[in-house]
Short mmCIF file of C-alpha atoms in Angstrom, two decimals:
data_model
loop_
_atom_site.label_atom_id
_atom_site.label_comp_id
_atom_site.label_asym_id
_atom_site.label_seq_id
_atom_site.Cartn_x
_atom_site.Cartn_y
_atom_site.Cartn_z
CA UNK U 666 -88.64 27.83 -0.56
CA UNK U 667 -89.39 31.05 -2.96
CA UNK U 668 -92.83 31.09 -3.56
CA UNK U 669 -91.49 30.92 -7.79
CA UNK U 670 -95.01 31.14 -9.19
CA UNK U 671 -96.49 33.93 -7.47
CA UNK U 672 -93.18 36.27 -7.55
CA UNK U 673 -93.67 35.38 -11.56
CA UNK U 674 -96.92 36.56 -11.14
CA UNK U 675 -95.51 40.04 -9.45
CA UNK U 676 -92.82 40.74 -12.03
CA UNK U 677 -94.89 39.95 -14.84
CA UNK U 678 -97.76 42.32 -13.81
CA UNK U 679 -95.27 45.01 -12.86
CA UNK U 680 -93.32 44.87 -16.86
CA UNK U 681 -96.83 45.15 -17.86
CA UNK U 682 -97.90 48.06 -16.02
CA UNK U 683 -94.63 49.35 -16.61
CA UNK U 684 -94.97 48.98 -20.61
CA UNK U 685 -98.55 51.23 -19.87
CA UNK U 686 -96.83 53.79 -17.88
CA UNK U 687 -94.42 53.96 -20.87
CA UNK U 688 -96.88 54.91 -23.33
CA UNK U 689 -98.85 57.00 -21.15
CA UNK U 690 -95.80 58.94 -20.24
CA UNK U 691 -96.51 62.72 -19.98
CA UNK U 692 -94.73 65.70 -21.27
CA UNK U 693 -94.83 67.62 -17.85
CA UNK U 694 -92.24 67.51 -15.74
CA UNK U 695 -92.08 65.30 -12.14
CA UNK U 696 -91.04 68.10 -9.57
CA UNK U 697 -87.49 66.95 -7.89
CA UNK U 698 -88.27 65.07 -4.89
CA UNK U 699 -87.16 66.27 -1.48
CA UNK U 700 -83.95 64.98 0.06
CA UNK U 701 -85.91 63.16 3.06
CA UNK U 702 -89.46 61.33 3.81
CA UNK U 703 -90.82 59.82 6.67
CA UNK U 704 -93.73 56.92 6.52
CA UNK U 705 -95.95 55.02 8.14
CA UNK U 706 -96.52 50.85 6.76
CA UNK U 707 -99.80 49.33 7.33
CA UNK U 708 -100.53 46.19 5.46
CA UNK U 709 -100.08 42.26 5.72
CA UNK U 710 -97.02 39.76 6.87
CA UNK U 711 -97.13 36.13 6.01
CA UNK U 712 -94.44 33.07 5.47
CA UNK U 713 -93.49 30.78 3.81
CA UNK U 714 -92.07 27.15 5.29
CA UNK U 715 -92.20 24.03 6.16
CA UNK U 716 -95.74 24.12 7.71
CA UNK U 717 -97.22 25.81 4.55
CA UNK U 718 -99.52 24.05 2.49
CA UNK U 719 -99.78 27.01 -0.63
CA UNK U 720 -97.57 29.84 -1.70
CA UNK U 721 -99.89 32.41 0.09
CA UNK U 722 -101.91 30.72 3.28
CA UNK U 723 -104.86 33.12 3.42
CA UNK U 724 -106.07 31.77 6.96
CA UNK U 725 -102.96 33.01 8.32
CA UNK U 726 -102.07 36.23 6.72
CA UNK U 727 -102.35 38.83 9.37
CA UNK U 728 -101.65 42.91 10.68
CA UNK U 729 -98.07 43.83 10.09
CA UNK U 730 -96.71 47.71 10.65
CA UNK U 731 -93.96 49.55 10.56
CA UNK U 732 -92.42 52.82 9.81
CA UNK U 733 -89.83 54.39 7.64
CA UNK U 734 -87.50 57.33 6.52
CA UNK U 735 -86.67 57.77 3.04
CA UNK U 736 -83.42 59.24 1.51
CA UNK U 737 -83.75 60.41 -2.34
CA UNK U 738 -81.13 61.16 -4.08
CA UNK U 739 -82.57 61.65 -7.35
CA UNK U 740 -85.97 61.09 -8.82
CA UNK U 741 -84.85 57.48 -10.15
CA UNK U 742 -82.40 56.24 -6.87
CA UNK U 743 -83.21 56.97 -3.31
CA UNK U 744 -82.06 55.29 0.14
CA UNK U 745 -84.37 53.48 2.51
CA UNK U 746 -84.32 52.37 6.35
CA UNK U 747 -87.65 51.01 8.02
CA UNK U 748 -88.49 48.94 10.45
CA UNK U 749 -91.46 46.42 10.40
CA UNK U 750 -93.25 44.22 12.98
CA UNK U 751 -96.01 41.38 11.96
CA UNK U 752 -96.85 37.93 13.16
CA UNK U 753 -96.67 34.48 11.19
CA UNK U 754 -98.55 31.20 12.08
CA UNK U 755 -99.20 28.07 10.04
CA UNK U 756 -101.12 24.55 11.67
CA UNK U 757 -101.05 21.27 9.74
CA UNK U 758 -104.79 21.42 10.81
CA UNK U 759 -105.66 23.64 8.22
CA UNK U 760 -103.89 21.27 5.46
CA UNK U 761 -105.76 19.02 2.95
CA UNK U 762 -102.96 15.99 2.55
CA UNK U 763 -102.97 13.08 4.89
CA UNK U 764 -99.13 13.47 5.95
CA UNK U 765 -99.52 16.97 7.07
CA UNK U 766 -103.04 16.64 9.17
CA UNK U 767 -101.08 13.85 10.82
CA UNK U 768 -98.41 15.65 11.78
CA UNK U 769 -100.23 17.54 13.38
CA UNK U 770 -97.47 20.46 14.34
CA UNK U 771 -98.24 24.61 14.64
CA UNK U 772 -96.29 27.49 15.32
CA UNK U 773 -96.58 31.02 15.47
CA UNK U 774 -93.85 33.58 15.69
CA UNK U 775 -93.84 37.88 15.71
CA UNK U 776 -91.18 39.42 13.22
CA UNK U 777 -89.07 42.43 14.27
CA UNK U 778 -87.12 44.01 11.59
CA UNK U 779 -84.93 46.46 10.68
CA UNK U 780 -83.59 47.23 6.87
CA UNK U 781 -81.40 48.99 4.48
CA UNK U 782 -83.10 48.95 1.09
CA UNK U 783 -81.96 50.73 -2.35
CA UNK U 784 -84.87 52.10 -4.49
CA UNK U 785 -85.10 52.19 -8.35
CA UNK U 786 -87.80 54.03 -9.97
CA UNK U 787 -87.73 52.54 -13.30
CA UNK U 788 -91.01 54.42 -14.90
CA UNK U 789 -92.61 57.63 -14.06
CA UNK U 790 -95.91 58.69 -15.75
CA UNK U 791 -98.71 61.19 -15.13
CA UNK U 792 -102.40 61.64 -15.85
CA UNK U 793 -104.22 65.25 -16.71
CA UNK U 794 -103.94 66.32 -13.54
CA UNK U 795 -100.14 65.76 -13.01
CA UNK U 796 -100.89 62.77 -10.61
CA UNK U 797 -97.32 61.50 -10.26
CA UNK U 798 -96.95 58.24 -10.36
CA UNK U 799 -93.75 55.62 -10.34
CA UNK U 800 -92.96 51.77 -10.74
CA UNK U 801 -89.86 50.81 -8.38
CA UNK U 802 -87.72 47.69 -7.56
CA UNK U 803 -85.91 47.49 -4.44
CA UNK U 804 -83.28 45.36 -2.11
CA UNK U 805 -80.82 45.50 0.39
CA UNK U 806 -79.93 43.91 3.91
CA UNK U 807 -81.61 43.40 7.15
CA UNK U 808 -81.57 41.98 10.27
CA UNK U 809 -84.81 40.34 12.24
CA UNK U 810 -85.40 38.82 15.83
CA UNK U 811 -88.47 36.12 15.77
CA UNK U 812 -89.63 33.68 18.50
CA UNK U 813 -91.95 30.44 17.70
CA UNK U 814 -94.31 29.01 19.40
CA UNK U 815 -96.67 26.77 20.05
CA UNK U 816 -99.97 26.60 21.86
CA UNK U 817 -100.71 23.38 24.71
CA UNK U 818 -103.49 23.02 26.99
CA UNK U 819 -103.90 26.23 26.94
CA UNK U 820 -100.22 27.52 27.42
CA UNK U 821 -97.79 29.18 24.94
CA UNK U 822 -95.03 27.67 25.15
CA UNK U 823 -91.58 29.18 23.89
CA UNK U 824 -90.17 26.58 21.37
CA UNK U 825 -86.72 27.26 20.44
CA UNK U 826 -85.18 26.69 24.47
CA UNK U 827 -86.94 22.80 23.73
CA UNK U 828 -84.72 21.51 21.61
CA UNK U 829 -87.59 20.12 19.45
CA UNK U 830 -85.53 18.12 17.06
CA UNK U 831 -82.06 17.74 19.34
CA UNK U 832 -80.69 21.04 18.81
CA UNK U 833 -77.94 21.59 21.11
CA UNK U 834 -77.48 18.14 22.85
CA UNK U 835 -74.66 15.85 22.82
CA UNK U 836 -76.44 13.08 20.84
CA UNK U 837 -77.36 15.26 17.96
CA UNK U 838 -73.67 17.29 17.55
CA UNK U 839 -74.45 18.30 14.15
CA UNK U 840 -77.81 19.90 14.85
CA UNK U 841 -76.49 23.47 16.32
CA UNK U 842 -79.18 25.59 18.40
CA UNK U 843 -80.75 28.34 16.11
CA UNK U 844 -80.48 31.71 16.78
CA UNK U 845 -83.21 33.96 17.09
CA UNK U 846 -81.38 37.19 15.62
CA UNK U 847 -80.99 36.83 12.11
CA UNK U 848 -79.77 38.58 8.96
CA UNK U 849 -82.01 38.24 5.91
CA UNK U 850 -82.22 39.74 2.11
CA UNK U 851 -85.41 41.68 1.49
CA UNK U 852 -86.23 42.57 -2.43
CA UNK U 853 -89.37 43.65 -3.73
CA UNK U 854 -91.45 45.15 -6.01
CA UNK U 855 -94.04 48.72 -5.48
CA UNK U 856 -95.57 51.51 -7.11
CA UNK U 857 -96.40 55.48 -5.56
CA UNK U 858 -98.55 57.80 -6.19
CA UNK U 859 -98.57 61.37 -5.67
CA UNK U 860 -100.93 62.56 -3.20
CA UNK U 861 -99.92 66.47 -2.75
CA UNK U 862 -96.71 68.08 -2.58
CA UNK U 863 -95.64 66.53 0.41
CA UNK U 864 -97.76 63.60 0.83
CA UNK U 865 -97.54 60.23 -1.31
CA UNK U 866 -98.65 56.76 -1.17
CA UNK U 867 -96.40 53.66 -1.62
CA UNK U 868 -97.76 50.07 -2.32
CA UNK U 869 -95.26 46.94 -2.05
CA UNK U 870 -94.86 43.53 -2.09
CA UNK U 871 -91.45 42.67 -0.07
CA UNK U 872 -90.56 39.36 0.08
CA UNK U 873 -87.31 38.14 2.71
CA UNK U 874 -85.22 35.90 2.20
CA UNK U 875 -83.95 34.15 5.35
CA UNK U 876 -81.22 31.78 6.23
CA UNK U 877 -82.53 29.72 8.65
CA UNK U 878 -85.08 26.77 8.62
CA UNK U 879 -86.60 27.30 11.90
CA UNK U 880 -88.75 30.15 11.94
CA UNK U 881 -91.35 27.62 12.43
CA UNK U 882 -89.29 25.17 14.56
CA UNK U 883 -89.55 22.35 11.98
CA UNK U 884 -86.47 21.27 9.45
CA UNK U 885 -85.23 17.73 10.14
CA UNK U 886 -86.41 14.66 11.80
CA UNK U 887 -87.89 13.42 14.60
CA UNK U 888 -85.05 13.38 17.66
CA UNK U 889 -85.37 10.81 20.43
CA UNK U 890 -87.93 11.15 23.11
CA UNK U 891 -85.61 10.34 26.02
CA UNK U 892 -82.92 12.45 24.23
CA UNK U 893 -85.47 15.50 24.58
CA UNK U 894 -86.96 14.82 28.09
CA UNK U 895 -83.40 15.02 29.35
CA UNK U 896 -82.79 18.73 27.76
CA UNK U 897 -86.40 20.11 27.68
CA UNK U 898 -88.71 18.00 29.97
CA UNK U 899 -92.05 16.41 29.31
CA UNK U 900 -93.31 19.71 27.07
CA UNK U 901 -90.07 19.19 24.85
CA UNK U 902 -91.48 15.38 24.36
CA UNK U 903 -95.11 16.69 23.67
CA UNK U 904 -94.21 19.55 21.17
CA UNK U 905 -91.89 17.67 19.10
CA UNK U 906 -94.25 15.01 18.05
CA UNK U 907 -98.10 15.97 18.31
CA UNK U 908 -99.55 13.31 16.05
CA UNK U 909 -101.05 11.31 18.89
CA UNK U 910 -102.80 14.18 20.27
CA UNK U 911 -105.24 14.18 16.99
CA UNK U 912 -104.34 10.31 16.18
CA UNK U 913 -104.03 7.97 19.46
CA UNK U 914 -103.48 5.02 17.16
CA UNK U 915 -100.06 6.61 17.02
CA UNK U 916 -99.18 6.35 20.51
CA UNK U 917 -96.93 3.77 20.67
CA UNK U 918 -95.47 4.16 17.46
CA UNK U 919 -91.70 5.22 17.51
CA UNK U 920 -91.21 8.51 15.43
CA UNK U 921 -87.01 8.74 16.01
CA UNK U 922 -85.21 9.22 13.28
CA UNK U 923 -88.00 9.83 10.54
CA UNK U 924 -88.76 12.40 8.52
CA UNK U 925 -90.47 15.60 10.87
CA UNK U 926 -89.83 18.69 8.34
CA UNK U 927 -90.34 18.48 4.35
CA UNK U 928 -88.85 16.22 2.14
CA UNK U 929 -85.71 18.73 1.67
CA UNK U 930 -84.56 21.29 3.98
CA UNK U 931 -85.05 24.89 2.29
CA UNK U 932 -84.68 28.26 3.91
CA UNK U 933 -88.09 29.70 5.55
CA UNK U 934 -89.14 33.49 3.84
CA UNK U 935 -91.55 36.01 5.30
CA UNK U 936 -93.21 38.75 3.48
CA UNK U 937 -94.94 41.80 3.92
CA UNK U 938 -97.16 43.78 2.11
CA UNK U 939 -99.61 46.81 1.96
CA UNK U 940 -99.58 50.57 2.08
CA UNK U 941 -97.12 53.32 3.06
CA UNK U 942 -98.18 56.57 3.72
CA UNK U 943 -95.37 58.78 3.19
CA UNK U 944 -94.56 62.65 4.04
CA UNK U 945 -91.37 65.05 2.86
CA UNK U 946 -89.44 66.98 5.26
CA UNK U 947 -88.45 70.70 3.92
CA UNK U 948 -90.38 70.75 0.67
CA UNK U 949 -88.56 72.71 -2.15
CA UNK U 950 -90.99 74.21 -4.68
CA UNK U 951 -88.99 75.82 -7.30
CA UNK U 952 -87.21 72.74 -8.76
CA UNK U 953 -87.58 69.98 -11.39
CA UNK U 954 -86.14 66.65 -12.64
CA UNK U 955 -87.13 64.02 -15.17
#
């Protein structure tokens, strides 16, 4: 599920600042920019899913990086391919409600990614010392590879070959295993400043929109133990349902068939943000563009 209220936040900061830039605008001239930039990302990833509590988990944001090359075409429209890598994790340890500390699941997963993105620089402004700077949307297509997992007795344990809620067996024909390539929508928000000539800083906020419920293994309900010993073995059994390990008053208690993800199945997202550090290939000196 789209984290609604903080995206809100986002867009309504960036109109603002936009609606500054406006009236700050300056009467000098923003020097074309050249054809082609190369970058390097440095910031933040995190996720949103079924084992998130808040929008924004703060215990488990963590490093992402990544690199890019930039294609402008004018000063307002440019081209973008990148590639990112970052790591996601959420535990129903961390949560405050009963249902989710009894539950009791994790997960943790890297991100691989590679994107197309179109760029819009919607509002260009500079100060006395014609610092360039520039409010831009962007979006565009991707593909990403991810692998969950989950952490017992010590051991890190690959999730998705467990069949952790029937995927893939006879008795559950309608649950289909999930892949772990996958095509996703990123969009965002970012502004850049002009460092030099040739060097300029980019900050973003990219959110991704998957289509797949399972970057954190968890969607449906509970599948039957014997069901799950026969695909994946005693592990399988143990992942799927970990509420006795912090509850042993649960230990008998049959878990088939009820609820194991939320309430309603959603799409899982996964976001990165921070700082690019961008530099232009073959800078041209002599021209310049609005």
């Amino acid at each position: 599920m789209m984290p609604k209220k903080n995206l809100i936040y986002f867009a309504f900061g960036f109109l603002l600042l936009a609606q500054v830039a406006d009236a700050q605008k300056s009467a000098t001239k923003m020097p074309r920019k050249d054809k082609v930039e190369i970058g390097i990302f440095l910031g933040a990833s995190n996720y949103e899913g079924t084992l998130e509590e808040k929008p924004i988990n703060y215990n488990y944001t963590l490093p992402g990086y990544g690199a890019m090359v930039r294609y402008n075409f004018t000063n307002k429209f440019s081209l973008r391919f990148g590639m990112d890598y970052g790591t996601i994790e959420d535990a129903d340890s961390v949560a405050t409600s009963s249902w989710r500390n009894e539950r009791n699941l994790s997960f943790k997963t890297t991100i691989l990614d590679g994107y197309l993105v179109g760029e819009y620089y919607f509002a260009t402004w500079s100060n006395h010392r014609k610092v360039f700077s520039q409010l831009y949307v962007f979006g565009g297509l991707g593909s990403f590879y991810f692998k969950p997992q989950a952490l017992y007795n010590g051991t890190w344990y690959n999730l998705q070959p467990l069949h952790t809620e029937g995927q893939g067996t006879q008795e559950y024909p309608n649950r289909e295993p999930y892949q772990l390539n996958q095509v996703y929508i990123p969009f965002g928000l970012g502004v850049r400043w002009t460092l030099s000539r040739t060097w300029f800083l980019n900050f973003e906020f990219r959110a991704n929109k998957t289509f797949t419920d399972y970057l954190d293994d968890v969607s449906l309900t509970y599948a039957s133990p014997d069901v799950l010993e026969q695909y994946g073995g005693p592990i399988a059994v143990a992942l799927a349902n970990r509420t006795a390990e912090r509850y042993p008053k649960y230990a008998d208690k049959n878990f088939t068939g009820t609820q194991r993800g939320g309430t309603r199945t959603t799409d899982d997202w996964f976001f990165f943000t921070g700082f690019t550090l961008c530099h232009s290939l073959k800078p041209k000196r002599h021209c310049y563009s609005f």
